[in-house]
CSV table of C-alpha atoms in Angstrom, one decimal:
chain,number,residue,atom,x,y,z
A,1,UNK,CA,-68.8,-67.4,-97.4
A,2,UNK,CA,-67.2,-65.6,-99.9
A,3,UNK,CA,-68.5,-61.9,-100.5
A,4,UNK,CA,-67.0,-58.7,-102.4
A,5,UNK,CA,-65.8,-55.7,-100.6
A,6,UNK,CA,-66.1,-52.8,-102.6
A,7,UNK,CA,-64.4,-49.6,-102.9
A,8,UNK,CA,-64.7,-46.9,-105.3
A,9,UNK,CA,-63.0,-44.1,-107.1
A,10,UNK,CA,-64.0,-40.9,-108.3
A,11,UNK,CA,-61.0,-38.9,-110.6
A,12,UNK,CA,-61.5,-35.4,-112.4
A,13,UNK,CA,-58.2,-33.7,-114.5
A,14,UNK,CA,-55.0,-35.0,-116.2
A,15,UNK,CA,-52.8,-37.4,-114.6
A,16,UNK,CA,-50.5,-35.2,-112.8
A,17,UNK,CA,-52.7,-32.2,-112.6
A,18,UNK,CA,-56.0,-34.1,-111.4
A,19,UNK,CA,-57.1,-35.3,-107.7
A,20,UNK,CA,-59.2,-38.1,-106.6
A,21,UNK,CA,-61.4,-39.2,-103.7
A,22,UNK,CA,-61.1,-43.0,-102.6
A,23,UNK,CA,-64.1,-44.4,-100.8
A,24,UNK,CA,-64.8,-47.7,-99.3
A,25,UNK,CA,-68.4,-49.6,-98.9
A,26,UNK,CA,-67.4,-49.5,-94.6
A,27,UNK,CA,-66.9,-46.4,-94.8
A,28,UNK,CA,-63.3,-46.4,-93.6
A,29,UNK,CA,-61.8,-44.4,-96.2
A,30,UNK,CA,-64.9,-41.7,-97.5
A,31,UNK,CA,-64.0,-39.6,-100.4
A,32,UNK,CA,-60.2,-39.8,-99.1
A,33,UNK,CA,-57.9,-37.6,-101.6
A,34,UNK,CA,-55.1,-38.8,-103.3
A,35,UNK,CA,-53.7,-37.9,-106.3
A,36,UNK,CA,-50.0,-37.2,-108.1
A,37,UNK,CA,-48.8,-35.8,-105.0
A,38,UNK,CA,-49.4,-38.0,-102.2
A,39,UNK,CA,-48.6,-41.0,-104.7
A,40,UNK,CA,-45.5,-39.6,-106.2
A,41,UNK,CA,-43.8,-36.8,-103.7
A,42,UNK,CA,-44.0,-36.7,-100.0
A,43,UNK,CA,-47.9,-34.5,-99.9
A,44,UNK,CA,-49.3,-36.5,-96.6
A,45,UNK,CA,-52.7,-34.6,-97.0
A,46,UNK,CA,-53.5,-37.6,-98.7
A,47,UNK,CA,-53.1,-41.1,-99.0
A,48,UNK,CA,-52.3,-43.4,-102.4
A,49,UNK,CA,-52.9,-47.0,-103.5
A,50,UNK,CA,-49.5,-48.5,-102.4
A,51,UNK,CA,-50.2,-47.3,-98.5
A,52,UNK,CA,-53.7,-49.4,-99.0
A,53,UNK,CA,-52.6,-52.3,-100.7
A,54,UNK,CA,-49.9,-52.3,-97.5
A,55,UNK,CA,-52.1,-51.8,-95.2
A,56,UNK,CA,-54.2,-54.3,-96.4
A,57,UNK,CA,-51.3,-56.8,-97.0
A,58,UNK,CA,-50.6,-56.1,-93.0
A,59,UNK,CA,-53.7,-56.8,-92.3
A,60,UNK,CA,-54.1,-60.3,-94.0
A,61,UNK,CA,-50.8,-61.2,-92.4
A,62,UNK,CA,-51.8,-60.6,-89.2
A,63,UNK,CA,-55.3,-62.0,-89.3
A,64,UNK,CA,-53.5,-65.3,-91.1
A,65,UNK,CA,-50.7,-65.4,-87.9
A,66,UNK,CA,-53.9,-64.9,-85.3
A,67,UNK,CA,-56.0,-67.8,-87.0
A,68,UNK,CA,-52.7,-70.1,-87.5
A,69,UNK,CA,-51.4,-69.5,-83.9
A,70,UNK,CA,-54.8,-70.7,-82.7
A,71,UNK,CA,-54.5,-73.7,-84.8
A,72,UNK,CA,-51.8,-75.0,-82.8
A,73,UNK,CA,-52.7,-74.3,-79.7
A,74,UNK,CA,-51.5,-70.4,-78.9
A,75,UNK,CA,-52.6,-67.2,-78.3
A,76,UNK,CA,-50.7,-63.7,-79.1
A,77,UNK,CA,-51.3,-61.7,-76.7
A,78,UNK,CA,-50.1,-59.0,-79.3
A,79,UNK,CA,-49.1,-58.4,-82.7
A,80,UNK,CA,-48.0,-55.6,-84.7
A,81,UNK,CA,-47.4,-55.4,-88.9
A,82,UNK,CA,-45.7,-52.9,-90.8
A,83,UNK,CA,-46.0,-53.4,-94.5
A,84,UNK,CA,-43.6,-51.3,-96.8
A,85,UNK,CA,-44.8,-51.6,-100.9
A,86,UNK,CA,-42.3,-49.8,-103.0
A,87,UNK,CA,-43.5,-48.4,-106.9
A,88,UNK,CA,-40.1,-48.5,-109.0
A,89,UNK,CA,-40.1,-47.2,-112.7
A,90,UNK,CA,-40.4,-49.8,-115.0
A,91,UNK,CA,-40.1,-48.8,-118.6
A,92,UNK,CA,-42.6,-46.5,-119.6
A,93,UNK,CA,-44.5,-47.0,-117.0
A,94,UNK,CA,-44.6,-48.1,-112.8
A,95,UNK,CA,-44.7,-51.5,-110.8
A,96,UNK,CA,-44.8,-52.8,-107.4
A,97,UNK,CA,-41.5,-54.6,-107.2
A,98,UNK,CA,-41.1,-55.3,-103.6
A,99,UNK,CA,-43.3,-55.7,-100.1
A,100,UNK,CA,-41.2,-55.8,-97.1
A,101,UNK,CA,-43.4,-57.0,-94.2
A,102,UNK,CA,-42.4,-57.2,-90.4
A,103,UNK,CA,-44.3,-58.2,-87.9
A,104,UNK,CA,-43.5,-58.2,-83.9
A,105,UNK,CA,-45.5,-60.8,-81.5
A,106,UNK,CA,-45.8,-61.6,-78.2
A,107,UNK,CA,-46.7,-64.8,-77.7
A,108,UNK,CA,-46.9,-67.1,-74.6
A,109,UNK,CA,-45.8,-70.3,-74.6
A,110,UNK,CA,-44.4,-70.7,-78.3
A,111,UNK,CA,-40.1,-71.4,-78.8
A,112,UNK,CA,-38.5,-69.3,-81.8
A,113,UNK,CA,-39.3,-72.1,-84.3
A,114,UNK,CA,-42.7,-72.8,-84.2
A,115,UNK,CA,-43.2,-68.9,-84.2
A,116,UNK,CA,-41.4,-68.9,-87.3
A,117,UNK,CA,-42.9,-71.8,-89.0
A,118,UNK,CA,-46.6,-69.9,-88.3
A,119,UNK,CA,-45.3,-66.4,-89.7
A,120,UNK,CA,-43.9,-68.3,-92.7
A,121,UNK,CA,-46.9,-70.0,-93.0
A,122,UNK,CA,-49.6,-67.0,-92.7
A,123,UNK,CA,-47.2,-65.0,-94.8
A,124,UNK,CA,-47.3,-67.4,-97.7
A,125,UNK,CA,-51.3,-68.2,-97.0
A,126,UNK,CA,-52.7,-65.1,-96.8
A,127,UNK,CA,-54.9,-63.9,-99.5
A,128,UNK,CA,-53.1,-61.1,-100.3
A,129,UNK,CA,-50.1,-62.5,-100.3
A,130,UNK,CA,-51.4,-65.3,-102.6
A,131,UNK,CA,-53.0,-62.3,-105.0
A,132,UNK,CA,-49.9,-60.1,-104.6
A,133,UNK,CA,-47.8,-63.5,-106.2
A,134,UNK,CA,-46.5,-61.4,-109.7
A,135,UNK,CA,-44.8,-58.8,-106.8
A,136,UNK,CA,-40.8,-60.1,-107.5
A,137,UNK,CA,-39.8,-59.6,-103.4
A,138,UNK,CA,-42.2,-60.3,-100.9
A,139,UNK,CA,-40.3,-60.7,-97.6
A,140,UNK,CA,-40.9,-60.8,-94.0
A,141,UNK,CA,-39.0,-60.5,-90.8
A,142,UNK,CA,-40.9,-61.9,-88.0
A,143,UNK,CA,-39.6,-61.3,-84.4
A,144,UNK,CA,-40.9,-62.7,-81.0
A,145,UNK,CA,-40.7,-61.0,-78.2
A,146,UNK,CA,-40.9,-62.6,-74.8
């Protein structure tokens, strides 16, 4: 079962001066600018490769909850994930040094503790969060709603 997903970059100028296009094979994101701007300042005409990688950490999170939730018998009727990936200077250069996730759920059926066991569970078993492992903070806040 396993496959690559592919995206792609295309770059042209300096570092701060340049602009690129981010494209994905689905078609998702095609030619999708980013550059210093919209990765370093607040320029929301485009998007940078923190936003993804949250977006994609969401993602896995929430997939991971669905699939565990249906492993023990439930069914969300809803969930929503916000991921929040914070670049902080380091040295010379930048790294990712922390990955708030929170996710809200509606679940029927489930008490506070088996919710959290799941979340804590798809949290640390997702493949994201398994690949994101280096990241020093990786944290969630799960909340059920009834």
């Amino acid at each position: 079962m396993a496959a690559d997903k592919r995206a792609s970059v295309h770059w042209e100028g300096a570092g701060k001066t340049g602009k690129g296009q981010i494209s994905t094979e689905t078609g998702a994101l095609k030619n999708y600018p980013y550059g210093f701007k919209s990765r370093f300042e607040d320029d929301v005409t485009g998007t940078n490769p923190e936003e993804i990688l949250g977006a994609a950490h969401a993602g896995c999170l929430t997939m991971a909850l669905a699939f565990a939730l249906e492993g023990a018998g439930f069914t969300a009727t809803r969930i929503d994930t916000q991921a929040a990936v914070r670049l902080a200077k380091d040295g010379p250069g930048f790294k990712i040094d922390r990955i708030q996730l929170e996710l809200e759920a509606a679940v029927p059926g489930i008490d506070e503790a088996k919710f959290q066991e799941l979340a804590a569970g798809a949290k640390a078993g997702c493949p994201l969060s398994k690949a994101l492992a280096n990241v020093p903070e990786i944290t969630l806040k799960a909340t059920l709603k009834t």
